[in-house]
């Protein structure tokens, strides 16, 4: 059993500290409004794949999982700890414009249960901090918002793999090209989700214009 103990202490424990450190640093970054998730995912892809005791491939896969869990944790913290607390202030709610037709249309899209295209596009394509905080201000269901965020794993995977593949760019030009492709794919996916999110909000506004524009009692 001695070799198992040494393995756990030297490899697993050290690697666990690396992953825990990335999660802690990532959460701190996500709680800052100007910081997007892309650099966090890329950084995780580089560090975890480079330090994984089970090899590059396992490290790249673990990095995607860490980034995905980190995103869900960050969304929950932004929504519950920041958004819902800010939503208690009438001044904040007025500044956000929660009674404006566009915000009411966005709220109507996000309140739909399950994985609708518009809901996924807004939650996965919208800016990290503003989207989750707004969900908290609007008192949306955390469970439903987390479900709608699940497809973000594809975006996280593309960003994380682009970081991991850059570790091997000196070995072959192939790795450099595929890393660039992954980054381009993540940017394209983000832009596509944002366009689809805006389309979903506008469609909801056009479909239920009278309901969304009438004064609230």
Short mmCIF file of C-alpha atoms in Angstrom, two decimals:
data_model
loop_
_atom_site.label_atom_id
_atom_site.label_comp_id
_atom_site.label_asym_id
_atom_site.label_seq_id
_atom_site.Cartn_x
_atom_site.Cartn_y
_atom_site.Cartn_z
CA UNK A 1 0.00 0.00 0.00
CA UNK A 2 2.99 2.30 0.30
CA UNK A 3 3.17 2.96 -3.43
CA UNK A 4 -0.54 3.87 -3.49
CA UNK A 5 -0.02 6.37 -0.68
CA UNK A 6 2.94 7.92 -2.46
CA UNK A 7 0.99 8.11 -5.71
CA UNK A 8 -1.96 9.84 -4.04
CA UNK A 9 0.22 12.34 -2.23
CA UNK A 10 2.64 13.13 -5.04
CA UNK A 11 0.31 13.03 -8.04
CA UNK A 12 -3.41 13.09 -7.18
CA UNK A 13 -3.20 15.53 -4.30
CA UNK A 14 -0.98 17.97 -6.16
CA UNK A 15 -3.17 17.79 -9.24
CA UNK A 16 -6.27 18.27 -7.10
CA UNK A 17 -4.71 21.44 -5.70
CA UNK A 18 -4.12 22.68 -9.25
CA UNK A 19 -7.76 22.06 -10.20
CA UNK A 20 -9.05 23.60 -6.96
CA UNK A 21 -6.87 26.65 -7.49
CA UNK A 22 -8.22 27.12 -11.01
CA UNK A 23 -11.80 26.83 -9.73
CA UNK A 24 -11.15 29.38 -6.97
CA UNK A 25 -9.41 31.81 -9.32
CA UNK A 26 -12.09 31.30 -11.96
CA UNK A 27 -14.91 32.07 -9.51
CA UNK A 28 -13.16 35.27 -8.47
CA UNK A 29 -12.85 36.28 -12.13
CA UNK A 30 -16.48 35.45 -12.89
CA UNK A 31 -17.67 37.61 -10.00
CA UNK A 32 -16.04 40.65 -11.65
CA UNK A 33 -18.37 42.24 -14.26
CA UNK A 34 -15.73 43.02 -16.94
CA UNK A 35 -14.15 39.54 -17.00
CA UNK A 36 -15.50 37.14 -19.68
CA UNK A 37 -15.29 33.37 -19.39
CA UNK A 38 -13.09 32.73 -22.45
CA UNK A 39 -9.69 33.46 -20.85
CA UNK A 40 -10.67 31.36 -17.82
CA UNK A 41 -11.48 28.34 -20.00
CA UNK A 42 -8.31 28.74 -22.07
CA UNK A 43 -6.18 29.07 -18.94
CA UNK A 44 -7.78 25.94 -17.46
CA UNK A 45 -7.12 24.04 -20.69
CA UNK A 46 -3.44 24.96 -20.63
CA UNK A 47 -2.67 24.41 -16.94
CA UNK A 48 -4.69 21.25 -16.35
CA UNK A 49 -3.57 19.50 -19.54
CA UNK A 50 0.04 20.38 -18.73
CA UNK A 51 -0.11 19.10 -15.14
CA UNK A 52 -2.38 16.06 -15.42
CA UNK A 53 -0.59 12.93 -14.16
CA UNK A 54 -2.62 10.74 -16.53
CA UNK A 55 -1.44 12.37 -19.72
CA UNK A 56 -2.39 15.14 -22.11
CA UNK A 57 -5.65 13.61 -23.38
CA UNK A 58 -7.02 13.00 -19.88
CA UNK A 59 -5.96 16.48 -18.82
CA UNK A 60 -7.71 18.08 -21.79
CA UNK A 61 -10.91 16.21 -20.92
CA UNK A 62 -10.69 17.10 -17.23
CA UNK A 63 -10.12 20.75 -18.14
CA UNK A 64 -13.41 20.79 -20.05
CA UNK A 65 -15.20 19.28 -17.05
CA UNK A 66 -13.64 21.78 -14.65
CA UNK A 67 -14.55 24.70 -16.90
CA UNK A 68 -18.13 23.43 -17.26
CA UNK A 69 -18.64 22.99 -13.52
CA UNK A 70 -17.00 26.36 -12.92
CA UNK A 71 -19.43 28.05 -15.29
CA UNK A 72 -22.47 26.51 -13.57
CA UNK A 73 -21.14 27.46 -10.13
CA UNK A 74 -20.43 31.01 -11.27
CA UNK A 75 -23.92 31.39 -12.74
CA UNK A 76 -25.49 30.23 -9.49
CA UNK A 77 -23.39 32.63 -7.41
CA UNK A 78 -24.02 35.57 -9.72
CA UNK A 79 -27.75 34.91 -9.75
CA UNK A 80 -28.35 34.12 -6.08
CA UNK A 81 -25.66 36.11 -4.26
CA UNK A 82 -25.59 39.21 -6.46
CA UNK A 83 -28.71 39.40 -8.63
CA UNK A 84 -31.33 38.54 -6.03
CA UNK A 85 -29.76 40.84 -3.47
CA UNK A 86 -29.63 43.73 -5.92
CA UNK A 87 -33.23 42.97 -6.93
CA UNK A 88 -34.40 43.94 -3.45
CA UNK A 89 -33.56 47.56 -4.19
CA UNK A 90 -36.28 49.48 -6.05
CA UNK A 91 -33.67 51.86 -7.46
CA UNK A 92 -31.74 48.98 -9.04
CA UNK A 93 -34.86 47.44 -10.52
CA UNK A 94 -35.82 50.81 -11.99
CA UNK A 95 -32.36 51.34 -13.47
CA UNK A 96 -32.44 47.88 -15.05
CA UNK A 97 -35.84 48.69 -16.54
CA UNK A 98 -37.59 45.47 -15.58
CA UNK A 99 -40.92 46.92 -16.75
CA UNK A 100 -39.61 47.84 -20.19
CA UNK A 101 -41.05 45.73 -23.04
CA UNK A 102 -37.66 44.38 -24.10
CA UNK A 103 -36.78 43.18 -20.59
CA UNK A 104 -40.26 41.72 -20.14
CA UNK A 105 -39.86 39.85 -23.43
CA UNK A 106 -36.47 38.53 -22.30
CA UNK A 107 -38.03 37.45 -19.01
CA UNK A 108 -40.84 35.65 -20.84
CA UNK A 109 -38.31 33.70 -22.91
CA UNK A 110 -36.24 32.72 -19.86
CA UNK A 111 -39.28 31.64 -17.84
CA UNK A 112 -40.15 28.94 -20.36
CA UNK A 113 -39.32 25.53 -18.85
CA UNK A 114 -36.83 23.17 -20.43
CA UNK A 115 -34.38 23.85 -23.24
CA UNK A 116 -35.98 26.21 -25.73
CA UNK A 117 -33.72 27.61 -28.45
CA UNK A 118 -34.20 31.20 -27.35
CA UNK A 119 -33.58 30.42 -23.69
CA UNK A 120 -30.37 28.53 -24.43
CA UNK A 121 -29.16 31.28 -26.78
CA UNK A 122 -29.64 33.99 -24.15
CA UNK A 123 -28.14 32.06 -21.24
CA UNK A 124 -25.20 30.65 -23.20
CA UNK A 125 -24.56 33.53 -25.59
CA UNK A 126 -25.19 36.51 -23.35
CA UNK A 127 -22.44 38.22 -21.31
CA UNK A 128 -21.68 36.08 -18.26
CA UNK A 129 -22.12 38.52 -15.38
CA UNK A 130 -24.98 40.71 -16.70
CA UNK A 131 -27.07 37.72 -17.85
CA UNK A 132 -26.92 35.79 -14.57
CA UNK A 133 -27.30 38.90 -12.40
CA UNK A 134 -30.34 39.99 -14.42
CA UNK A 135 -31.82 36.51 -13.93
CA UNK A 136 -31.44 37.03 -10.19
CA UNK A 137 -33.01 40.49 -10.28
CA UNK A 138 -35.97 39.03 -12.18
CA UNK A 139 -36.25 36.22 -9.59
CA UNK A 140 -36.01 33.47 -12.19
CA UNK A 141 -35.74 29.82 -11.19
CA UNK A 142 -32.11 28.87 -10.58
CA UNK A 143 -32.77 25.26 -11.60
CA UNK A 144 -34.33 26.31 -14.92
CA UNK A 145 -31.50 28.75 -15.61
CA UNK A 146 -28.91 26.06 -14.89
CA UNK A 147 -30.72 23.64 -17.20
CA UNK A 148 -30.76 26.28 -19.94
CA UNK A 149 -27.02 26.81 -19.44
CA UNK A 150 -26.06 23.13 -19.87
CA UNK A 151 -25.31 23.39 -23.63
CA UNK A 152 -22.53 25.85 -22.75
CA UNK A 153 -20.32 22.76 -22.47
CA UNK A 154 -19.76 22.92 -26.25
CA UNK A 155 -18.47 26.49 -26.02
CA UNK A 156 -16.39 25.67 -22.93
CA UNK A 157 -14.98 22.63 -24.70
CA UNK A 158 -13.90 24.60 -27.76
CA UNK A 159 -12.19 27.29 -25.67
CA UNK A 160 -10.54 24.81 -23.32
CA UNK A 161 -9.26 22.61 -26.14
CA UNK A 162 -7.80 25.63 -27.94
CA UNK A 163 -5.68 26.24 -24.84
CA UNK A 164 -4.71 22.59 -24.48
CA UNK A 165 -3.76 22.25 -28.14
CA UNK A 166 -1.48 25.27 -27.95
CA UNK A 167 0.73 23.22 -25.62
CA UNK A 168 1.58 21.00 -28.56
CA UNK A 169 2.01 23.68 -31.21
CA UNK A 170 5.80 23.22 -31.21
CA UNK A 171 5.44 19.51 -31.96
CA UNK A 172 3.57 19.94 -35.21
CA UNK A 173 1.87 22.60 -37.29
CA UNK A 174 -1.28 20.49 -37.08
CA UNK A 175 -1.76 21.34 -33.38
CA UNK A 176 -1.31 25.03 -34.08
CA UNK A 177 -3.93 24.93 -36.80
CA UNK A 178 -6.46 22.94 -34.79
CA UNK A 179 -5.98 25.26 -31.80
CA UNK A 180 -6.70 28.24 -34.04
CA UNK A 181 -9.70 26.41 -35.48
CA UNK A 182 -11.10 25.72 -32.00
CA UNK A 183 -10.76 29.36 -31.04
CA UNK A 184 -12.41 30.50 -34.27
CA UNK A 185 -15.21 27.99 -33.73
CA UNK A 186 -15.83 29.28 -30.20
CA UNK A 187 -16.00 32.90 -31.41
CA UNK A 188 -18.37 31.95 -34.23
CA UNK A 189 -20.57 29.97 -31.84
CA UNK A 190 -20.72 32.90 -29.42
CA UNK A 191 -21.73 35.33 -32.16
CA UNK A 192 -24.35 32.89 -33.47
CA UNK A 193 -25.85 32.44 -30.00
CA UNK A 194 -26.05 36.20 -29.47
CA UNK A 195 -27.83 36.68 -32.79
CA UNK A 196 -30.27 33.88 -31.97
CA UNK A 197 -30.86 35.34 -28.51
CA UNK A 198 -31.76 38.75 -29.93
CA UNK A 199 -33.99 37.07 -32.50
CA UNK A 200 -35.80 35.11 -29.76
CA UNK A 201 -36.44 38.26 -27.71
CA UNK A 202 -37.72 40.18 -30.73
CA UNK A 203 -39.92 37.26 -31.77
CA UNK A 204 -41.43 37.09 -28.28
CA UNK A 205 -42.03 40.84 -28.35
CA UNK A 206 -43.72 40.69 -31.76
CA UNK A 207 -45.84 37.68 -30.80
CA UNK A 208 -47.08 39.08 -27.48
CA UNK A 209 -46.71 42.80 -28.03
CA UNK A 210 -49.97 43.76 -26.35
CA UNK A 211 -49.26 41.67 -23.23
CA UNK A 212 -45.68 42.91 -22.94
CA UNK A 213 -46.35 46.59 -23.57
CA UNK A 214 -49.49 47.10 -21.49
CA UNK A 215 -48.98 49.00 -18.19
CA UNK A 216 -48.61 46.82 -15.12
CA UNK A 217 -51.25 47.21 -12.46
#
